[in-house]
Coordinates of C-alpha atoms in Angstrom, one line a residue:
X1 CA 115.2 -22.1 -23.1
X2 CA 118.7 -22.5 -21.5
X3 CA 118.6 -19.4 -19.2
X4 CA 115.5 -17.1 -19.3
X5 CA 117.5 -14.3 -17.7
X6 CA 119.4 -13.9 -20.9
X7 CA 116.4 -12.5 -22.9
X8 CA 117.4 -9.1 -21.4
X9 CA 120.0 -8.9 -24.2
X10 CA 117.2 -8.2 -26.6
X11 CA 117.3 -4.6 -27.8
X12 CA 113.6 -4.4 -28.9
X13 CA 111.7 -7.4 -30.3
X14 CA 113.0 -10.7 -31.6
X15 CA 111.2 -13.5 -33.3
X16 CA 112.9 -16.8 -34.1
X17 CA 111.6 -20.0 -35.7
X18 CA 113.2 -23.1 -37.0
X19 CA 114.0 -26.6 -36.1
X20 CA 116.4 -29.5 -36.0
X21 CA 116.5 -32.6 -38.1
X22 CA 117.8 -35.2 -35.6
X23 CA 119.2 -38.4 -36.9
X24 CA 120.2 -41.1 -34.4
X25 CA 121.9 -44.3 -35.6
X26 CA 121.2 -47.2 -33.2
X27 CA 122.2 -50.8 -33.7
X28 CA 121.6 -53.6 -31.2
X29 CA 122.7 -57.3 -31.0
X30 CA 121.1 -59.7 -28.5
X31 CA 123.3 -62.6 -27.6
X32 CA 124.3 -64.7 -30.7
X33 CA 121.6 -63.1 -32.9
X34 CA 122.4 -60.8 -35.8
X35 CA 122.9 -57.1 -35.4
X36 CA 119.7 -55.1 -36.0
X37 CA 119.4 -51.4 -37.0
X38 CA 116.7 -49.3 -35.5
X39 CA 114.4 -47.7 -38.1
X40 CA 113.8 -44.7 -35.8
X41 CA 116.6 -42.8 -37.6
X42 CA 115.0 -39.3 -38.2
X43 CA 113.0 -36.9 -36.1
X44 CA 112.0 -33.2 -36.7
X45 CA 112.3 -31.0 -33.6
X46 CA 110.5 -27.6 -34.0
X47 CA 111.0 -24.4 -32.1
X48 CA 109.3 -20.9 -32.2
X49 CA 110.2 -18.1 -29.8
X50 CA 109.5 -14.4 -29.3
X51 CA 111.3 -12.0 -26.9
X52 CA 110.3 -8.4 -26.1
X53 CA 111.8 -5.5 -24.3
X54 CA 109.0 -3.6 -22.6
X55 CA 111.3 -1.0 -20.9
X56 CA 114.7 -0.8 -19.4
X57 CA 113.7 -3.2 -16.6
X58 CA 111.1 -5.6 -17.9
X59 CA 111.3 -8.2 -20.6
X60 CA 109.0 -11.1 -21.6
X61 CA 108.7 -13.7 -24.2
X62 CA 106.9 -16.9 -25.3
X63 CA 108.3 -20.1 -26.8
X64 CA 107.4 -23.5 -28.0
X65 CA 110.3 -26.0 -28.1
X66 CA 110.8 -29.7 -28.7
X67 CA 113.0 -30.4 -25.7
X68 CA 113.5 -34.2 -25.5
X69 CA 112.8 -37.4 -27.2
X70 CA 114.3 -40.9 -27.7
X71 CA 113.2 -44.2 -29.0
X72 CA 113.9 -47.2 -31.2
X73 CA 112.0 -49.1 -33.9
X74 CA 112.8 -52.8 -34.5
X75 CA 109.3 -53.8 -35.7
X76 CA 110.6 -54.9 -39.1
X77 CA 113.7 -56.8 -37.8
X78 CA 114.0 -60.3 -39.1
X79 CA 113.3 -63.2 -36.8
X80 CA 114.1 -66.9 -36.6
X81 CA 113.7 -69.8 -34.1
X82 CA 116.8 -68.5 -32.3
X83 CA 116.5 -64.8 -33.0
X84 CA 113.7 -62.7 -31.5
X85 CA 114.4 -59.7 -33.8
X86 CA 115.2 -57.6 -30.8
X87 CA 111.7 -58.5 -29.6
X88 CA 110.4 -56.1 -32.3
X89 CA 110.8 -53.3 -29.6
X90 CA 109.3 -50.0 -30.5
X91 CA 109.6 -47.0 -28.1
X92 CA 108.9 -43.4 -28.7
X93 CA 109.1 -40.5 -26.2
X94 CA 108.4 -37.0 -27.4
X95 CA 108.3 -33.9 -25.2
X96 CA 107.3 -30.3 -26.1
X97 CA 107.5 -27.4 -23.7
X98 CA 105.5 -24.1 -23.9
X99 CA 107.2 -21.4 -21.9
X100 CA 106.5 -17.8 -20.9
X101 CA 109.8 -16.2 -19.7
X102 CA 109.5 -13.1 -17.5
X103 CA 112.7 -11.2 -16.8
X104 CA 113.6 -8.2 -14.7
X105 CA 116.9 -6.3 -15.2
X106 CA 118.5 -3.8 -12.9
X107 CA 121.8 -2.4 -14.1
X108 CA 123.9 -5.4 -15.0
X109 CA 121.9 -8.0 -13.1
X110 CA 118.9 -10.0 -14.5
X111 CA 116.6 -12.4 -12.9
X112 CA 113.8 -14.4 -14.6
X113 CA 111.2 -17.1 -14.2
X114 CA 109.6 -19.2 -16.9
X115 CA 106.4 -21.1 -16.1
X116 CA 106.4 -24.2 -18.3
X117 CA 103.5 -26.3 -19.7
X118 CA 104.9 -29.6 -20.8
X119 CA 103.2 -32.0 -23.3
X120 CA 104.5 -35.5 -23.6
X121 CA 103.7 -38.6 -25.6
X122 CA 105.0 -42.1 -24.9
X123 CA 104.6 -45.4 -26.8
X124 CA 106.2 -48.7 -25.8
X125 CA 105.3 -52.0 -27.5
X126 CA 107.2 -55.2 -28.2
X127 CA 106.7 -59.0 -28.7
X128 CA 107.5 -61.0 -25.6
X129 CA 109.4 -64.3 -25.7
X130 CA 106.1 -66.0 -26.3
X131 CA 105.6 -63.9 -29.4
X132 CA 102.7 -62.1 -27.7
X133 CA 102.2 -58.4 -28.5
X134 CA 102.7 -56.2 -25.5
X135 CA 101.6 -52.5 -25.5
X136 CA 98.8 -50.2 -24.8
X137 CA 99.1 -47.7 -27.6
X138 CA 100.3 -44.1 -27.3
X139 CA 99.7 -42.3 -23.9
X140 CA 99.8 -38.5 -23.5
X141 CA 100.0 -36.1 -20.6
X142 CA 100.2 -32.4 -19.7
X143 CA 101.9 -31.1 -16.7
X144 CA 103.4 -27.9 -15.2
X145 CA 106.9 -26.9 -14.1
X146 CA 109.2 -23.8 -14.1
X147 CA 112.7 -22.6 -14.9
X148 CA 114.6 -20.0 -12.9
X149 CA 117.5 -18.0 -14.3
X150 CA 120.1 -15.4 -13.1
X151 CA 122.7 -13.5 -15.1
X152 CA 125.3 -10.7 -14.4
X153 CA 127.3 -8.9 -17.0
X154 CA 130.3 -6.7 -16.5
X155 CA 133.2 -5.6 -18.9
X156 CA 132.6 -8.4 -21.4
X157 CA 132.1 -11.1 -18.8
X158 CA 128.7 -12.7 -18.4
X159 CA 127.9 -15.3 -15.7
X160 CA 124.7 -17.1 -15.3
X161 CA 122.9 -19.8 -13.2
X162 CA 119.7 -21.8 -13.9
X163 CA 117.4 -24.2 -12.1
X164 CA 114.8 -26.3 -13.9
X165 CA 112.1 -28.1 -11.8
X166 CA 111.2 -31.7 -12.2
X167 CA 108.0 -32.1 -14.2
X168 CA 106.0 -35.2 -13.3
X169 CA 104.4 -37.0 -16.2
X170 CA 102.1 -39.9 -16.1
X171 CA 101.7 -42.1 -19.3
X172 CA 98.8 -44.3 -18.5
X173 CA 99.3 -48.0 -19.3
X174 CA 102.8 -47.7 -20.7
X175 CA 105.5 -48.8 -18.2
X176 CA 103.0 -50.9 -16.3
X177 CA 101.9 -52.8 -19.4
X178 CA 105.5 -53.1 -20.6
X179 CA 106.8 -54.7 -17.3
X180 CA 103.7 -56.8 -16.5
X181 CA 104.9 -59.9 -18.5
X182 CA 108.0 -60.0 -16.4
X183 CA 106.0 -59.8 -13.3
X184 CA 103.9 -62.7 -14.5
X185 CA 107.1 -64.7 -15.0
X186 CA 108.3 -63.9 -11.5
X187 CA 111.2 -61.6 -12.6
X188 CA 109.8 -58.3 -11.3
X189 CA 108.1 -58.0 -7.9
X190 CA 105.4 -55.7 -9.4
X191 CA 104.6 -53.7 -12.5
X192 CA 106.3 -50.3 -12.7
X193 CA 104.4 -47.1 -12.2
X194 CA 103.4 -45.2 -15.3
X195 CA 105.2 -42.0 -14.1
X196 CA 108.2 -40.9 -16.2
X197 CA 109.2 -37.4 -15.1
X198 CA 111.3 -34.9 -16.9
X199 CA 114.3 -34.5 -14.5
X200 CA 115.3 -31.4 -12.7
X201 CA 118.5 -29.6 -13.7
X202 CA 120.8 -27.0 -12.2
X203 CA 123.7 -25.3 -13.9
X204 CA 126.1 -22.4 -14.0
X205 CA 128.0 -20.9 -16.9
X206 CA 130.2 -18.0 -18.0
X207 CA 131.3 -16.3 -21.2
X208 CA 133.9 -13.7 -22.0
X209 CA 133.8 -11.5 -25.1
X210 CA 136.8 -9.5 -26.4
X211 CA 136.7 -7.8 -29.8
X212 CA 135.4 -10.4 -32.2
X213 CA 136.0 -13.4 -30.0
X214 CA 133.8 -15.0 -27.3
X215 CA 134.6 -18.1 -25.3
X216 CA 132.0 -19.8 -23.0
X217 CA 131.9 -22.7 -20.6
X218 CA 128.8 -24.2 -19.0
X219 CA 128.3 -26.9 -16.3
X220 CA 125.0 -28.5 -15.4
X221 CA 123.7 -31.6 -13.5
X222 CA 120.7 -33.5 -14.7
X223 CA 119.0 -35.3 -11.8
X224 CA 118.0 -38.6 -13.4
X225 CA 118.4 -40.5 -10.1
X226 CA 115.6 -38.4 -8.5
X227 CA 113.2 -38.4 -11.5
X228 CA 110.2 -40.8 -11.3
X229 CA 110.6 -43.6 -13.7
X230 CA 114.2 -43.1 -14.6
X231 CA 115.0 -43.7 -10.9
X232 CA 113.3 -47.1 -11.1
X233 CA 115.3 -47.9 -14.3
X234 CA 118.5 -47.2 -12.4
X235 CA 119.7 -44.1 -14.2
X236 CA 122.5 -42.0 -12.7
X237 CA 122.8 -38.2 -12.6
X238 CA 124.7 -36.6 -15.4
X239 CA 127.4 -33.9 -15.0
X240 CA 127.5 -32.1 -18.4
X241 CA 130.4 -29.9 -19.4
X242 CA 130.1 -27.7 -22.5
X243 CA 132.7 -25.3 -24.0
X244 CA 132.3 -23.0 -27.0
X245 CA 134.0 -20.4 -29.1
X246 CA 132.6 -17.7 -31.4
X247 CA 134.2 -15.4 -33.9
X248 CA 131.8 -12.7 -35.0
X249 CA 131.8 -9.8 -37.4
X250 CA 129.0 -7.3 -38.1
X251 CA 127.8 -9.5 -41.0
X252 CA 128.4 -13.1 -39.9
X253 CA 129.6 -15.3 -37.1
X254 CA 131.1 -18.8 -36.8
X255 CA 130.9 -21.1 -33.7
X256 CA 132.5 -24.3 -32.5
X257 CA 131.4 -26.3 -29.5
X258 CA 131.9 -29.5 -27.5
X259 CA 130.1 -31.1 -24.6
X260 CA 130.5 -34.3 -22.6
X261 CA 128.5 -36.3 -20.1
X262 CA 129.0 -39.9 -19.2
X263 CA 125.9 -42.0 -20.1
X264 CA 123.3 -42.2 -17.4
X265 CA 122.4 -45.9 -17.9
X266 CA 124.1 -48.2 -15.4
X267 CA 124.2 -52.0 -15.6
X268 CA 121.9 -53.7 -13.1
X269 CA 123.2 -56.9 -11.4
X270 CA 123.0 -59.9 -13.7
X271 CA 121.8 -63.4 -12.9
X272 CA 123.3 -66.7 -14.2
X273 CA 123.5 -67.5 -17.9
X274 CA 120.5 -69.9 -17.7
X275 CA 117.6 -69.2 -15.3
X276 CA 115.8 -72.4 -14.4
X277 CA 112.1 -72.5 -13.8
X278 CA 111.2 -71.2 -10.4
X279 CA 114.3 -69.0 -10.1
X280 CA 113.3 -66.1 -12.4
X281 CA 113.8 -63.4 -9.7
X282 CA 117.5 -63.7 -10.4
X283 CA 116.9 -62.3 -13.9
X284 CA 115.3 -59.0 -12.8
X285 CA 118.5 -57.0 -13.5
X286 CA 118.8 -58.6 -16.9
X287 CA 115.3 -57.6 -17.8
X288 CA 116.0 -54.0 -16.6
X289 CA 119.1 -53.9 -18.7
X290 CA 117.1 -55.2 -21.7
X291 CA 114.6 -52.3 -21.5
X292 CA 117.3 -49.7 -21.1
X293 CA 119.3 -50.9 -24.1
X294 CA 116.6 -51.9 -26.5
X295 CA 114.0 -49.2 -25.6
X296 CA 115.9 -46.2 -24.3
X297 CA 119.6 -46.4 -25.3
X298 CA 120.8 -43.0 -24.0
X299 CA 124.4 -44.0 -24.4
X300 CA 126.0 -41.2 -26.4
X301 CA 128.6 -39.1 -24.4
X302 CA 130.5 -36.6 -26.5
X303 CA 128.9 -34.0 -28.9
X304 CA 130.8 -31.8 -31.4
X305 CA 129.1 -28.8 -33.0
X306 CA 129.8 -26.4 -35.8
X307 CA 127.5 -23.5 -36.6
X308 CA 127.2 -19.9 -37.5
X309 CA 125.0 -16.8 -38.3
X310 CA 124.6 -14.8 -41.4
X311 CA 123.0 -11.3 -41.2
X312 CA 121.0 -10.5 -44.3
X313 CA 120.2 -7.1 -42.9
X314 CA 119.8 -5.3 -39.6
X315 CA 116.5 -7.1 -39.2
X316 CA 116.9 -10.6 -40.6
X317 CA 119.5 -13.3 -39.9
X318 CA 119.8 -17.0 -40.3
X319 CA 121.5 -19.5 -37.9
X320 CA 122.6 -22.9 -38.9
X321 CA 124.4 -25.7 -37.0
X322 CA 125.6 -29.2 -37.4
X323 CA 126.1 -31.5 -34.4
X324 CA 127.8 -34.9 -34.3
X325 CA 128.0 -37.5 -31.5
X326 CA 130.6 -40.2 -32.2
X327 CA 129.5 -43.8 -31.9
X328 CA 129.6 -45.4 -28.5
X329 CA 129.5 -49.2 -27.8
X330 CA 127.7 -50.4 -24.7
X331 CA 127.5 -54.0 -23.5
X332 CA 125.3 -55.3 -20.7
X333 CA 124.0 -58.7 -19.6
X334 CA 120.4 -59.1 -20.5
X335 CA 117.8 -61.8 -21.2
X336 CA 118.5 -63.0 -24.7
X337 CA 116.1 -65.9 -25.1
X338 CA 113.4 -68.2 -23.6
X339 CA 112.9 -72.0 -23.8
X340 CA 109.2 -72.5 -24.1
X341 CA 109.7 -76.2 -23.6
X342 CA 111.1 -76.1 -20.1
X343 CA 110.6 -72.5 -19.1
X344 CA 114.3 -71.6 -18.9
X345 CA 115.4 -68.0 -19.6
X346 CA 118.8 -67.5 -21.2
X347 CA 121.0 -64.5 -20.5
X348 CA 123.9 -63.1 -22.3
X349 CA 125.5 -59.9 -23.7
X350 CA 123.4 -57.3 -25.5
X351 CA 125.5 -54.8 -27.4
X352 CA 124.3 -51.4 -28.5
X353 CA 126.1 -49.0 -30.9
X354 CA 124.8 -45.5 -30.9
X355 CA 125.8 -42.3 -32.9
X356 CA 123.9 -39.1 -33.7
X357 CA 123.9 -36.3 -36.2
X358 CA 121.7 -33.2 -36.2
X359 CA 121.2 -30.3 -38.6
X360 CA 119.5 -27.1 -37.3
X361 CA 118.3 -24.0 -39.1
X362 CA 116.7 -20.9 -37.6
X363 CA 115.5 -17.6 -39.0
X364 CA 115.6 -14.6 -36.8
X365 CA 113.9 -11.2 -37.0
X366 CA 115.0 -8.3 -34.8
X367 CA 113.3 -4.9 -34.8

């Protein structure tokens, strides 16, 4: 999944299956309202993969991976005359990829391509400031893309490079329906397109192994600013740095890791605190910030990981890992209320706190 050229390390056949229990903790406060906790606090991300060595030069595999997802759930948040309950925002994006890596090895050099079939499902619904339900149900799409990988190994040093194409996804009736109420109020010039692409990525990395020790460092850039949908939401590209260390014996291994990338969400220009009737266009940035923070709060930055492998035999092993992302606090100016009597919109600070934990387990068979 990370670099298809690295399946040339397989000595014969390998089968792996497992998954991750992903547990985000997201809290949001709109203006003077009480803090609300998102109920979308657990997801299961599965994976199954097979890699085969055909001969000294040709390797192939197949994999099914949950590769992305985010969302919030404030449907049960309490409300009052001055508290919208975070608009009862519910958002859910799930992405699965099916890949067929094909790799060719010549001496120490490997090159690979993985055709990708991507399945995505997106659901956005909320209550607008008039307490009207907005949403079109879950939308799904299938689309194609590809990953390219290179690797070179010499004297314990392995270097690699990867490129992943943008995969254009279209979730009919999602973003267009979600933004239409703000168009009707004069905030947006037009409803957004329903395209929300998986962004392209490019990266390089290196590892060095000596005796029982291996150190690794990776760099990649995620091109959010070019991806349809995310570009319209004002997301910035991410430069991701990851470092890792492994201590391995013949029977077990332990690993430590850390990665960092600044959050891609940037604050759009804010309007005044009260938007009088007829001047709604000034609040466009506040509405955009509202969608980003309440619906897609991709605000974590650092991730720490601890994991390891235990070999039950020459054939069977188990991997386990724990990942933790410390809480970040993000504050942006958003729309926080609406006066139905005179049509005024109120803007103020929305604060999002976001942390994550994840537990992964994988069983491997090599033969």
